[in-house]
XYZ file of C-alpha atoms in Angstrom:
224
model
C 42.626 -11.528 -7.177
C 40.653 -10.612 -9.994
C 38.577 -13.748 -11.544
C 39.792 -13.434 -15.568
C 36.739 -15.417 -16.607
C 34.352 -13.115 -15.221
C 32.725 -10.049 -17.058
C 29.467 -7.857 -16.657
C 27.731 -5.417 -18.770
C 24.319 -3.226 -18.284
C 21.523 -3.025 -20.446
C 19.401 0.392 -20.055
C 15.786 0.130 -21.123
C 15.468 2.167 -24.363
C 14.258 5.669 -23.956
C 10.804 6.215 -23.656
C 9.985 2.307 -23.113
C 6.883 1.959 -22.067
C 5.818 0.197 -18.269
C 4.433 -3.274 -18.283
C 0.971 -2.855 -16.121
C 1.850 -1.660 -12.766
C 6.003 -2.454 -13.212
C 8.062 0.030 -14.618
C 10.460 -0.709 -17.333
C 13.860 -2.384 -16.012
C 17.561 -2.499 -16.604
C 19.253 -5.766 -17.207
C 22.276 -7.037 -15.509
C 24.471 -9.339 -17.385
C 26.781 -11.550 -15.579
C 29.529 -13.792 -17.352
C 31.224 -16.179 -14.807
C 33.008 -19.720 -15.536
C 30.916 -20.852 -12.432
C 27.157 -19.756 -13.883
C 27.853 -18.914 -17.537
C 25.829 -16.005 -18.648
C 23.191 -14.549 -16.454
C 20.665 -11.664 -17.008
C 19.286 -10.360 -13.526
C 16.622 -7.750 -14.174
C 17.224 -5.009 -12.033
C 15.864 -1.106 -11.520
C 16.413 1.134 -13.812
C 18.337 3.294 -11.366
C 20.207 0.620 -10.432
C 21.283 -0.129 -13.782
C 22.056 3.875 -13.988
C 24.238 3.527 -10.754
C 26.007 0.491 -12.311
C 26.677 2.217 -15.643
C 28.951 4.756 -13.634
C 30.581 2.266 -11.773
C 31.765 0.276 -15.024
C 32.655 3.843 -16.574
C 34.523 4.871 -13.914
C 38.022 4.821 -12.845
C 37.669 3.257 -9.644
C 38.377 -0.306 -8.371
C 36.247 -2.800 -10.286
C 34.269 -6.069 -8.681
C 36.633 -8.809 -9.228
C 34.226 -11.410 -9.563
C 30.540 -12.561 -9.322
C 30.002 -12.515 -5.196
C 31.314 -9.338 -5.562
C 29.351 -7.504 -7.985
C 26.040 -8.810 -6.325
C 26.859 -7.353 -3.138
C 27.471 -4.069 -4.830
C 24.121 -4.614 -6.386
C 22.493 -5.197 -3.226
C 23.993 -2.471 -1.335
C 23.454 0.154 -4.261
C 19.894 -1.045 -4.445
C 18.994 -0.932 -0.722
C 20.645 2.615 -1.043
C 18.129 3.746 -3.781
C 15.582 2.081 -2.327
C 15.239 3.983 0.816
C 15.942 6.958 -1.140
C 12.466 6.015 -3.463
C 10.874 4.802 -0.482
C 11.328 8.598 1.318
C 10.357 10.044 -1.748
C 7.354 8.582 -1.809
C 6.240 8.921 1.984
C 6.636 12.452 1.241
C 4.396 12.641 -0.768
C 1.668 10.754 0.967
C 1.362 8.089 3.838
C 1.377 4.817 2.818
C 0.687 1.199 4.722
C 3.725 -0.842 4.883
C 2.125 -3.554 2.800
C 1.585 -0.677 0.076
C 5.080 0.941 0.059
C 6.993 -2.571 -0.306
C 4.683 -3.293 -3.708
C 5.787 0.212 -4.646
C 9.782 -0.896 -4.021
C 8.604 -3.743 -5.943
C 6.876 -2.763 -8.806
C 10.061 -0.494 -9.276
C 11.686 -3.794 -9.770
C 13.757 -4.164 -6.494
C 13.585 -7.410 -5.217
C 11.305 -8.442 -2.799
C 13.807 -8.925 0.121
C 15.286 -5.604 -0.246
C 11.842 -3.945 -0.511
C 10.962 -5.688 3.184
C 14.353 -4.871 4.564
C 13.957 -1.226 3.451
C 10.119 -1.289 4.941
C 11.045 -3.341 8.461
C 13.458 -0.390 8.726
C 11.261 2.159 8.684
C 8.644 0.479 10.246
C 11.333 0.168 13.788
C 12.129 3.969 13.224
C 8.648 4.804 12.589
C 8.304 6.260 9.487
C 5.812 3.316 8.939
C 3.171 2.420 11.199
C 0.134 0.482 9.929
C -2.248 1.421 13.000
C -1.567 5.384 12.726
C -2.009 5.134 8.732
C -5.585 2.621 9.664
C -7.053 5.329 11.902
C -6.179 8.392 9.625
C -7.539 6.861 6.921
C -10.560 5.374 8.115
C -11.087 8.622 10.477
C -10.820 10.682 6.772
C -13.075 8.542 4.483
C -15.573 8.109 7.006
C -15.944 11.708 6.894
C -16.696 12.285 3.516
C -19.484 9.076 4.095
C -17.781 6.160 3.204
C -19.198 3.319 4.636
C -17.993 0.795 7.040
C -17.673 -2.145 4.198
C -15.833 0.221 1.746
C -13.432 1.249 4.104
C -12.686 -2.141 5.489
C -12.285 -3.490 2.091
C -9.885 -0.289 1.116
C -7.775 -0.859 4.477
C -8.008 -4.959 3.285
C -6.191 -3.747 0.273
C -3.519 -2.108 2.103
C -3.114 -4.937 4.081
C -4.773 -3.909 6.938
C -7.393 -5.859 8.492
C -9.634 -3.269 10.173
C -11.138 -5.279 13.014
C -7.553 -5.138 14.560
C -8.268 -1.131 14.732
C -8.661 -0.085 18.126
C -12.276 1.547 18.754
C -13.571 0.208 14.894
C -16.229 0.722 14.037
C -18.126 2.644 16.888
C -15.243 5.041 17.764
C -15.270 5.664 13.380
C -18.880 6.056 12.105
C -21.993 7.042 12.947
C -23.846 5.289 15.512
C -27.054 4.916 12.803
C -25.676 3.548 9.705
C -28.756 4.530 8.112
C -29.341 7.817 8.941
C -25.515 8.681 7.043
C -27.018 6.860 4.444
C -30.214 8.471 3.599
C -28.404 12.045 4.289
C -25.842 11.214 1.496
C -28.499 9.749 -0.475
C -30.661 12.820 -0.163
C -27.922 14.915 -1.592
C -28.534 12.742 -5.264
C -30.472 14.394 -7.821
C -32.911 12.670 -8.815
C -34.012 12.513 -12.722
C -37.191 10.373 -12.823
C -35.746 7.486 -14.539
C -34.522 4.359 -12.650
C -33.627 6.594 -9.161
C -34.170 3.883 -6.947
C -31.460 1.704 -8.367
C -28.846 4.851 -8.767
C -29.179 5.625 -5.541
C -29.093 1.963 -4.219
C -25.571 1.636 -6.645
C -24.561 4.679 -5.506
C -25.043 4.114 -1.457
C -23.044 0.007 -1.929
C -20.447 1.855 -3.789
C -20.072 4.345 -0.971
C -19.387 1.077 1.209
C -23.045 0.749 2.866
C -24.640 -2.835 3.290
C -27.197 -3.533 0.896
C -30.163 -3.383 3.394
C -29.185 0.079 4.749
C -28.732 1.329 0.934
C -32.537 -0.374 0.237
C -33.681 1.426 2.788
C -32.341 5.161 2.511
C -33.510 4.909 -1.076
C -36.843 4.075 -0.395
C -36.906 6.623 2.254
C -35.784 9.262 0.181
C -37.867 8.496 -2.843
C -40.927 8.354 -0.466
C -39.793 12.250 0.883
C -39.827 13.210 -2.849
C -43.301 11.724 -3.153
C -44.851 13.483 -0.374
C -42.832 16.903 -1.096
């Protein structure tokens, strides 16, 4: 039986509204309902598309409040799979990383886990494969062992849980990686021993090892 004191609208975000930081502009859901009054639930703005078609449409309508947000949650766990497969096509993500990406798309926290605890038990997601690709990939273009920890941290990946880390990753002499990406540096005359010391902690090397290669190399350029 249809609830006659109920009634629901969309809001679309205007076109060309811009994103707020990292979230991306929403749709609004307005609920009237004798039980809550008026509600405005901000919701994606496919979602809110979805919805629109569903209120324009001839089909049967929600007849009341628990209704419509179960349609809301099942069209947005639809959409966000579909997003979420979109995106891992692209490029591998952690799972940490792909549920802030549900979520910055404005789906609610509990469907973004849902949709990432699914594909984490079919495998789509798995945090250990995505820690040893990427830590196997930076450390071959000389990232260091603190920049890649803190880049996995930031995934939500502690990297001391990675099996092997960080003998089985890097190069037995920290220092020796150092001063060979260090020697690559041109070096103009003017402050070079603090560029290169900058340059080797940004890479993710310890501040000892960075000392170190820099002296080393400036001392080469000396005697050469």
């Amino acid at each position: 039986m249809r609830d006659l004191s109920f009634g629901w609208d969309v809001e679309l975000p205007e076109r060309g509204s811009a994103s707020l930081g990292a979230r991306r502009p929403l749709s609004t859901l307005v609920i009237c309902s004798e039980s809550h009054g008026q509600e405005r639930i901000p919701i994606p703005k496919a979602v809110g598309r979805r919805l629109v078609s569903l209120l324009e449409s001839d089909g049967e309508q929600p007849s009341g409040r628990s209704e419509l947000l179960y349609r809301v949650r099942a069209i947005s766990l639809e959409l966000a799979r579909s997003k979420a497969e979109d995106l891992l096509n692209r490029r591998d993500y952690s799972s940490s990383e792909l549920a802030a990406k549900l979520r910055q798309a404005g789906y609610h926290p509990s469907v973004a886990d849902e949709v990432v605890a699914r594909f984490v038990e079919v495998g789509l997601l798995d945090d250990g494969r995505f820690a040893e690709l990427f830590a196997r990939s930076k450390a071959a273009v000389g990232w260091g062992r603190i920049k890649i920890e803190r880049e996995l941290a930031r995934r939500g990946i502690d990297a001391t849980q990675l099996e092997g880390w960080p003998s089985d990753y890097l190069e037995e002499d920290e220092s020796e990686t150092a001063f060979a990406l260090a020697s690559r540096r041109r070096l103009s005359g003017k402050n070079d021993f603090q560029k290169l010391v900058r340059f080797l902690c940004g890479r993710g090397f310890p501040m000892g090892v960075a000392i170190d290669a820099a002296k080393r190399v400036l001392a080469e350029a000396e005697e050469g």
